[in-house]
Each structure stands twice: as C-alpha cells, then as structure tokens.
PDB file of C-alpha atoms and ligand atoms in Angstrom:
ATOM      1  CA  UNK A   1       8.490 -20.492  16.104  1.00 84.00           C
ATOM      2  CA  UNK A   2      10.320 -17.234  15.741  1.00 89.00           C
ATOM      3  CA  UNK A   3      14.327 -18.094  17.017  1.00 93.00           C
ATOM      4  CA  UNK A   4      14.744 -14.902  18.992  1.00 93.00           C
ATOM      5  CA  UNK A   5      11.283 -15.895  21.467  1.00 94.00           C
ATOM      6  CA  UNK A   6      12.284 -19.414  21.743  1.00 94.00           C
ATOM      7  CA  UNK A   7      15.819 -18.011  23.019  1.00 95.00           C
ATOM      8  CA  UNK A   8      14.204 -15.402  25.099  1.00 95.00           C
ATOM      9  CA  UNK A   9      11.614 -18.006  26.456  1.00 96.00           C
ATOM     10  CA  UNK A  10      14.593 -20.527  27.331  1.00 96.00           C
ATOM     11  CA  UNK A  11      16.763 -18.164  29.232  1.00 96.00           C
ATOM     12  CA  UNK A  12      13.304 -17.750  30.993  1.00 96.00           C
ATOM     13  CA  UNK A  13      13.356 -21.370  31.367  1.00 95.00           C
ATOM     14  CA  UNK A  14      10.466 -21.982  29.430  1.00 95.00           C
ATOM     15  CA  UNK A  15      11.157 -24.805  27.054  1.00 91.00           C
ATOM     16  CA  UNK A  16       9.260 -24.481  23.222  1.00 89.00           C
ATOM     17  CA  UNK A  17       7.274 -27.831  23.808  1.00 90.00           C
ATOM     18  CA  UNK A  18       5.739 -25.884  26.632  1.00 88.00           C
ATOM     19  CA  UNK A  19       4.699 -23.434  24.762  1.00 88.00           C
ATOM     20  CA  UNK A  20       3.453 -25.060  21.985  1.00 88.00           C
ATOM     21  CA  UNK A  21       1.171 -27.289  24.703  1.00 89.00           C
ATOM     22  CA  UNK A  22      -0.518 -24.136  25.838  1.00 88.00           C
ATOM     23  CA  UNK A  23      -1.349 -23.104  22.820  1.00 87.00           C
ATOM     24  CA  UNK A  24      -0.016 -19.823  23.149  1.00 88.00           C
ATOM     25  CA  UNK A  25      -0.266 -17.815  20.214  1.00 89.00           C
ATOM     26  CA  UNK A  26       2.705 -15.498  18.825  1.00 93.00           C
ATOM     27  CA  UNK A  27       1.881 -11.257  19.280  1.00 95.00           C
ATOM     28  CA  UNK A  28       3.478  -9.616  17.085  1.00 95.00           C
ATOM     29  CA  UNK A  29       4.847  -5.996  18.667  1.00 97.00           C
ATOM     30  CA  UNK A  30       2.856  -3.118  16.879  1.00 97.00           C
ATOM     31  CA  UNK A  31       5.182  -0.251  15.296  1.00 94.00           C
ATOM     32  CA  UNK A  32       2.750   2.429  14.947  1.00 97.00           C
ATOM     33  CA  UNK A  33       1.430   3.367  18.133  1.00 98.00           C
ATOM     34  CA  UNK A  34      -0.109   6.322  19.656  1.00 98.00           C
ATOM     35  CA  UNK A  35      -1.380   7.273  23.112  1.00 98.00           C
ATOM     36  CA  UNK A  36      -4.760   6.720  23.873  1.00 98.00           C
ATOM     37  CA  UNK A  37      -5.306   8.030  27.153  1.00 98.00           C
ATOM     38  CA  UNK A  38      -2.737   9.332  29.779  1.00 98.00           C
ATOM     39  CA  UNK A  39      -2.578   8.127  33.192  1.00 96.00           C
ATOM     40  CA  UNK A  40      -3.279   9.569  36.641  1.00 92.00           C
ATOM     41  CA  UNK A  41       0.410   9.222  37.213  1.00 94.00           C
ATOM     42  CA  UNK A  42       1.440  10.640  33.578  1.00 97.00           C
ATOM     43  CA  UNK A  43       2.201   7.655  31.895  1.00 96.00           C
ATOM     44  CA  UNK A  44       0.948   7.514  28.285  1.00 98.00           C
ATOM     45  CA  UNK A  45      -1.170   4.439  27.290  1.00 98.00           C
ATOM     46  CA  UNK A  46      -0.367   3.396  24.050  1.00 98.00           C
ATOM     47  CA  UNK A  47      -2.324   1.747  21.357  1.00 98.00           C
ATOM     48  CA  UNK A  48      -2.247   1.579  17.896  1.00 98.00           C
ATOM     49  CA  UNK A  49      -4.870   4.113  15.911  1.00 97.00           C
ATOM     50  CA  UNK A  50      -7.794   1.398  15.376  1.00 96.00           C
ATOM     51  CA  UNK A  51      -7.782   0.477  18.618  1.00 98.00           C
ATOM     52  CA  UNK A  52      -6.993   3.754  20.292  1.00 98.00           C
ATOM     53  CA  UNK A  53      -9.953   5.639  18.217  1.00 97.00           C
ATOM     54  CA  UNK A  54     -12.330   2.322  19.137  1.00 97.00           C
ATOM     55  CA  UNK A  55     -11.421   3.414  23.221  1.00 98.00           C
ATOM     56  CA  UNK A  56     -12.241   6.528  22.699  1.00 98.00           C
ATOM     57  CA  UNK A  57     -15.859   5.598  21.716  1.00 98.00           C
ATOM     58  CA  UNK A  58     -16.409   3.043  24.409  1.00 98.00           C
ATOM     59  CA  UNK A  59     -15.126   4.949  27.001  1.00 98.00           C
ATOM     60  CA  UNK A  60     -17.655   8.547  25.827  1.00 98.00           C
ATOM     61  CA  UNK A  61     -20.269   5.653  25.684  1.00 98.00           C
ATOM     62  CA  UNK A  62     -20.084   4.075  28.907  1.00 98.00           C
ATOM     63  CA  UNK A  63     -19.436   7.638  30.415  1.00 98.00           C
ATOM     64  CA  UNK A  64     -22.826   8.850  29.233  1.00 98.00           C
ATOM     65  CA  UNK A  65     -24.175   5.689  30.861  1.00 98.00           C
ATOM     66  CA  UNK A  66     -22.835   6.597  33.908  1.00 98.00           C
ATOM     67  CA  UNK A  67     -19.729   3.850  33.821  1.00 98.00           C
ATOM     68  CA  UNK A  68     -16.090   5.440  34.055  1.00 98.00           C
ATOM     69  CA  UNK A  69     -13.494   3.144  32.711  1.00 98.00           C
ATOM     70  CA  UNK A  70     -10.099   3.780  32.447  1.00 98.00           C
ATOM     71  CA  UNK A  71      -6.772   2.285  30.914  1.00 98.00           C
ATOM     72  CA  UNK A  72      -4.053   0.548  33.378  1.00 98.00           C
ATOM     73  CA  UNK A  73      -1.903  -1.251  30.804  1.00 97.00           C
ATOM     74  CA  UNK A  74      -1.754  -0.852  27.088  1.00 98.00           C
ATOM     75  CA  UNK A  75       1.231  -1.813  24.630  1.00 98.00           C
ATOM     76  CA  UNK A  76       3.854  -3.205  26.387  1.00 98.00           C
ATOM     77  CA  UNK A  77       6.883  -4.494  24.382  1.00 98.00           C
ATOM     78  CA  UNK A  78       8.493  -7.842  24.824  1.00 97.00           C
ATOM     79  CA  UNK A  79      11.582  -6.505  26.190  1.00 97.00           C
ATOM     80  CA  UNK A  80       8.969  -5.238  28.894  1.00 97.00           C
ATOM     81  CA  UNK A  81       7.278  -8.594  29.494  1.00 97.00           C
ATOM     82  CA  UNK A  82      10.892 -10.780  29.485  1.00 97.00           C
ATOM     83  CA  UNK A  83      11.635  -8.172  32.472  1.00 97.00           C
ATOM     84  CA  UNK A  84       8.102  -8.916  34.452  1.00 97.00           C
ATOM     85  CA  UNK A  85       8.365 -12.545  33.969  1.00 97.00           C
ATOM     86  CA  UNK A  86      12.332 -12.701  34.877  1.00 97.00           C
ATOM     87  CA  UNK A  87      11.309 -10.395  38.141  1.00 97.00           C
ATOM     88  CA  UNK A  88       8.204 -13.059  39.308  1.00 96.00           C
ATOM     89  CA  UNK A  89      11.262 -15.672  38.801  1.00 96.00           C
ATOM     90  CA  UNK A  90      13.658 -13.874  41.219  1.00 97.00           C
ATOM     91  CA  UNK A  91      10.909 -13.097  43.760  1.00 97.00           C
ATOM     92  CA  UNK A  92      10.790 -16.475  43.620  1.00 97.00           C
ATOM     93  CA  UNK A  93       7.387 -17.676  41.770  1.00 95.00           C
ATOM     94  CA  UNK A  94       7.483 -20.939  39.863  1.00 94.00           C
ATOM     95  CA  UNK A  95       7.672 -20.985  35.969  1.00 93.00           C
ATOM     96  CA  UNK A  96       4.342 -22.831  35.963  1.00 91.00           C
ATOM     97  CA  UNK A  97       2.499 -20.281  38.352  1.00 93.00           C
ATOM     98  CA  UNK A  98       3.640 -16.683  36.770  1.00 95.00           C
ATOM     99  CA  UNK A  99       2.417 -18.856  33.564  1.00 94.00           C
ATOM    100  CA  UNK A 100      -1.306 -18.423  35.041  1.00 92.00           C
ATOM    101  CA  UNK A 101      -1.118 -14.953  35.202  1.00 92.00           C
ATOM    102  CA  UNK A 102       0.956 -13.774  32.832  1.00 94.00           C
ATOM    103  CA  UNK A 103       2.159 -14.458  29.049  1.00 95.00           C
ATOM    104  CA  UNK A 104       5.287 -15.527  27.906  1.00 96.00           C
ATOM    105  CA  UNK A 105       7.641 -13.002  26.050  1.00 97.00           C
ATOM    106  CA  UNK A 106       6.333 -12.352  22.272  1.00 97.00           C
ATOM    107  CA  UNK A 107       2.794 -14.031  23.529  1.00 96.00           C
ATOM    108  CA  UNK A 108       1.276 -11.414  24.793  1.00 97.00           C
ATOM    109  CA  UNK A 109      -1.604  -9.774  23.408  1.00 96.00           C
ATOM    110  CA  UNK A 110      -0.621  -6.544  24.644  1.00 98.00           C
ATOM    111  CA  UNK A 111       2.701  -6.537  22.662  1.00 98.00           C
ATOM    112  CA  UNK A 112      -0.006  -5.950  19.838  1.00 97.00           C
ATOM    113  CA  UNK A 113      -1.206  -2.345  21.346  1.00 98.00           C
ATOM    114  CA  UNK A 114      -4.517  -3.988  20.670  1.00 97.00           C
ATOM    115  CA  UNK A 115      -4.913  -5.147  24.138  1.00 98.00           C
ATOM    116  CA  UNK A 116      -6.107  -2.945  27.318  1.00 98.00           C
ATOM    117  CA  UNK A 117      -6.143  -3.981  31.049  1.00 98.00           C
ATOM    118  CA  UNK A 118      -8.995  -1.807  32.864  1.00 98.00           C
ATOM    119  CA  UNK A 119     -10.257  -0.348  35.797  1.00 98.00           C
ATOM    120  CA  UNK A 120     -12.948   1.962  37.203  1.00 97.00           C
ATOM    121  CA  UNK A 121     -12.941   3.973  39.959  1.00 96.00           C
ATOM    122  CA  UNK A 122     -13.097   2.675  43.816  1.00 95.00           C
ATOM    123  CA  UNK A 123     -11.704  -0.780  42.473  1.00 95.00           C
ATOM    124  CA  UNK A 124      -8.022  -2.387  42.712  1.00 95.00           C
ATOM    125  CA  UNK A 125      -6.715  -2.453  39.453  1.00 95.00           C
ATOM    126  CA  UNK A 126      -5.951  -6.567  37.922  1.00 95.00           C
ATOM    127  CA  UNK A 127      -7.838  -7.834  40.574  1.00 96.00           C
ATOM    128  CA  UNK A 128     -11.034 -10.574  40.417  1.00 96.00           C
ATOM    129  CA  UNK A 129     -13.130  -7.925  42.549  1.00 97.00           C
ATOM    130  CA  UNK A 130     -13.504  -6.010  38.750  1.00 98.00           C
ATOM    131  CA  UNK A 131     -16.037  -8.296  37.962  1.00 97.00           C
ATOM    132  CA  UNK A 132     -18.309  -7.318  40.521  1.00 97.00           C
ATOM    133  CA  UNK A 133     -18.009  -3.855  39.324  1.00 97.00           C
ATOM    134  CA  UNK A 134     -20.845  -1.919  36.770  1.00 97.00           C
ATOM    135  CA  UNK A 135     -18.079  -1.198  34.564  1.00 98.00           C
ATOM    136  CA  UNK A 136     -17.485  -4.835  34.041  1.00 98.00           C
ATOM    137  CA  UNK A 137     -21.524  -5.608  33.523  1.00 98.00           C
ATOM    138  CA  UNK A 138     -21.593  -2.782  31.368  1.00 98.00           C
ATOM    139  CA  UNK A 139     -17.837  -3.898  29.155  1.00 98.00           C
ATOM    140  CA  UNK A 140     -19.980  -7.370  29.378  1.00 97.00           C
ATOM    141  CA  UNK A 141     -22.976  -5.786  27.386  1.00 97.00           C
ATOM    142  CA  UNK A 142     -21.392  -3.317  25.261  1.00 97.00           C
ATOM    143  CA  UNK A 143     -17.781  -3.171  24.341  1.00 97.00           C
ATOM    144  CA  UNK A 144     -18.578  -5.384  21.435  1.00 95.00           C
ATOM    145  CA  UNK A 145     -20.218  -3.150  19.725  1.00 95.00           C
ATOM    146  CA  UNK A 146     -16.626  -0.949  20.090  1.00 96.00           C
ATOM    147  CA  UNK A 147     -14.720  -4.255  18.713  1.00 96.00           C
ATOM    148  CA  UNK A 148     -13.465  -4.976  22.547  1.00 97.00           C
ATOM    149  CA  UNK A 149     -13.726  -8.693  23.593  1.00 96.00           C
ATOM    150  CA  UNK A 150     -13.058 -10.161  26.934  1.00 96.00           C
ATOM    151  CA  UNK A 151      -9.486 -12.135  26.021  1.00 94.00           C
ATOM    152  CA  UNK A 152      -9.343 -14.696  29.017  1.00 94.00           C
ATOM    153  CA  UNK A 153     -13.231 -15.810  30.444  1.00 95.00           C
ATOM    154  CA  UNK A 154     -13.169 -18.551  33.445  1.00 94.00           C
ATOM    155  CA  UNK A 155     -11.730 -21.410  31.916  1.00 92.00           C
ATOM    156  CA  UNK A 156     -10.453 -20.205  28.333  1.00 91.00           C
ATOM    157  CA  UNK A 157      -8.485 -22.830  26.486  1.00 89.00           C
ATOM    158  CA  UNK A 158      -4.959 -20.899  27.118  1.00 89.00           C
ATOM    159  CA  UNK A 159      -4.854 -21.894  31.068  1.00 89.00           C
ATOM    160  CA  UNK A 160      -4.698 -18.515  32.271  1.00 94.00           C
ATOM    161  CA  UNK A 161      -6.712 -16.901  35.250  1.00 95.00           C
ATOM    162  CA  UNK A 162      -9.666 -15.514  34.347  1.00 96.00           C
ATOM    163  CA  UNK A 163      -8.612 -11.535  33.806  1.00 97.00           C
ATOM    164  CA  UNK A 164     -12.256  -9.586  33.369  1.00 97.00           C
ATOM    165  CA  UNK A 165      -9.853  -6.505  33.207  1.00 98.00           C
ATOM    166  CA  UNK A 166      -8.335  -7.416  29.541  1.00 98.00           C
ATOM    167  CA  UNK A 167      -9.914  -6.785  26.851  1.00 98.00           C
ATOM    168  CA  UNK A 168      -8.644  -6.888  23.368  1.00 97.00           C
ATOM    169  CA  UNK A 169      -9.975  -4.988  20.749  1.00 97.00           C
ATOM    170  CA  UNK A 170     -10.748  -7.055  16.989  1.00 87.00           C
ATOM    171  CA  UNK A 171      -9.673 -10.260  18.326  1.00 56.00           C
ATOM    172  CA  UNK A 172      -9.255 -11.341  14.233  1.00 55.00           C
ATOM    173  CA  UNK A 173      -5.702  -9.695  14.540  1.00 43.00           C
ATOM    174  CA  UNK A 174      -2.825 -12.459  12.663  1.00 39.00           C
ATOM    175  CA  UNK A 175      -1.698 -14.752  14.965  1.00 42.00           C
ATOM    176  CA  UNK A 176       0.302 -17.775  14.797  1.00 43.00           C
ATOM    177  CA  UNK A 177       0.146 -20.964  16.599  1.00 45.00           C
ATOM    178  CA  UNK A 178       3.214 -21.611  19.025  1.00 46.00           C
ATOM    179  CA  UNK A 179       4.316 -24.742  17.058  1.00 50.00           C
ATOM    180  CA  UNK A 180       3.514 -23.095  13.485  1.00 43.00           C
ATOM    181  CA  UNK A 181       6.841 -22.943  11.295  1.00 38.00           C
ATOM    182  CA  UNK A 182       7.950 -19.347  10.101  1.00 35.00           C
TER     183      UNK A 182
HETATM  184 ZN1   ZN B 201      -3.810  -7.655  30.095  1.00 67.58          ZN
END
C-alpha cells in the first residue's frame, strides 16, 4: 500500500490490516479536472473531462424527461477527506462507525473526480429518502447508458451504507487492492 495513506490512515487510527479486510480499494487523486456544474451556493463541482462531458448528457437527458438532478459533491482531494474523517473523530464518532459512511483517506472514489453525490429538488441531500425520489428511479434506469453506476447498493461487499446518491461514472477506472504491493 502506498506509505503516505498508510501514515495518513494511522494518525487516523486506522491500522493497514483494517483496511486491507474491507477491501477498500486505493483512488488515485485526478490532476486534470474541470468544473462540471456550479453550485447554488457558487462552489464549482469538479470532475475530470470524461466524466464531466458524460454529466452533462445525463443530466439534458433526464431534464427532458422531466427529472432534475444536480451535483452535491464531486472531486474531493485526500487532504479534504483526512479533514472530514479527523472532524467525525473529534465530534466524537467511533473509527468503526464514520467507516460506514465514509472512506478512508486515498479510498475514496471521489478523490478520482469520477465520482458524484446527487440530489434533486425538494429532497435532503446524502440522505436514504433519495431513493424514494423519481430522480433515483430514473438514475436506476438510465445513467448507464451515460457510464454512471450506483457505487454502494444495500449490502455491497465494501461494508458501507447503502448511498443511492453516489454514482461513479466508468467504474473500470485502475484501482488497487488495499493489500496489493506498489
Ligand atoms: Zn459520494
């Protein structure tokens, strides 16, 4: 496993062996990135091109089925996710729980700006109620066809929540078993 996430996990107080049992798999952090859609509240929602230009066709096809989608959380670095992780730790959260909902640094898919967390109007944003939505039947039916795949269905093999909000687009991206040598 890569030295610097096995330090970063450890300060975390998440041992290797624990990450290797998951079966988490290594992200690698995309460098070329550009914004795919821009926020209600001006943040810029980065992706890289592939997966960016494959949004931008979903989201004009589910529009002009009457579905409006939009982005919550794109790329996010792994600087980013050590500092959500170490926050759910001083709030207080066990290791094990934030583990449910949340990957470890340098395992998360969106460090790969490949990954998108979604909502639709009238809903809470990361929350189970998306599944009950349209937008979710209609991501269910179509965003295939767009290269987006549901990441984390009830019960996936990683042991986190089910998140109907994350999709990932081309799933085939590189990735490396947690106990692979580098
Ligand atoms: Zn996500």
């Amino acid at each position: 496993m890569n030295p610097r996430l096995v330090s970063l996990n450890s300060d975390l107080g998440i041992p290797s062996q624990f990450l290797a049992a998951r079966g988490f798999c290594e992200c690698e952090e995309a460098s070329c990135l550009e914004v795919a859609e821009v926020g209600a509240d001006g943040k810029d929602h980065l992706l890289v091109p592939a997966a960016a230009n494959a949004w931008h066709n979903l989201k004009s096809a589910a529009l002009s089925d009457g579905v409006s989608l939009f982005i919550v959380s794109a790329f996010r670095s792994i600087d980013r996710q050590t500092e959500i992780v170490r926050r759910k730790l001083e709030a207080g959260a066990p290791i094990e729980d934030i583990l449910t909902v949340c990957a470890p640094p340098g395992f998360s898919e969106h460090h790969t700006g490949r990954a998108v967390d979604l909502s639709s109007p009238g809903c809470r944003s990361l929350e189970l109620e998306f599944e009950q939505t349209s937008a979710f039947a209609w991501l269910r039916a179509r965003a295939s066809e767009f290269g987006y795949y549901l990441s984390y269905p009830i019960g996936n093999n990683y042991g986190y929540q089910f998140e109907p909000w994350h999709w990932c687009f081309n799933n085939a991206q590189p990735i490396v078993p947690a106990d692979a040598a580098r």
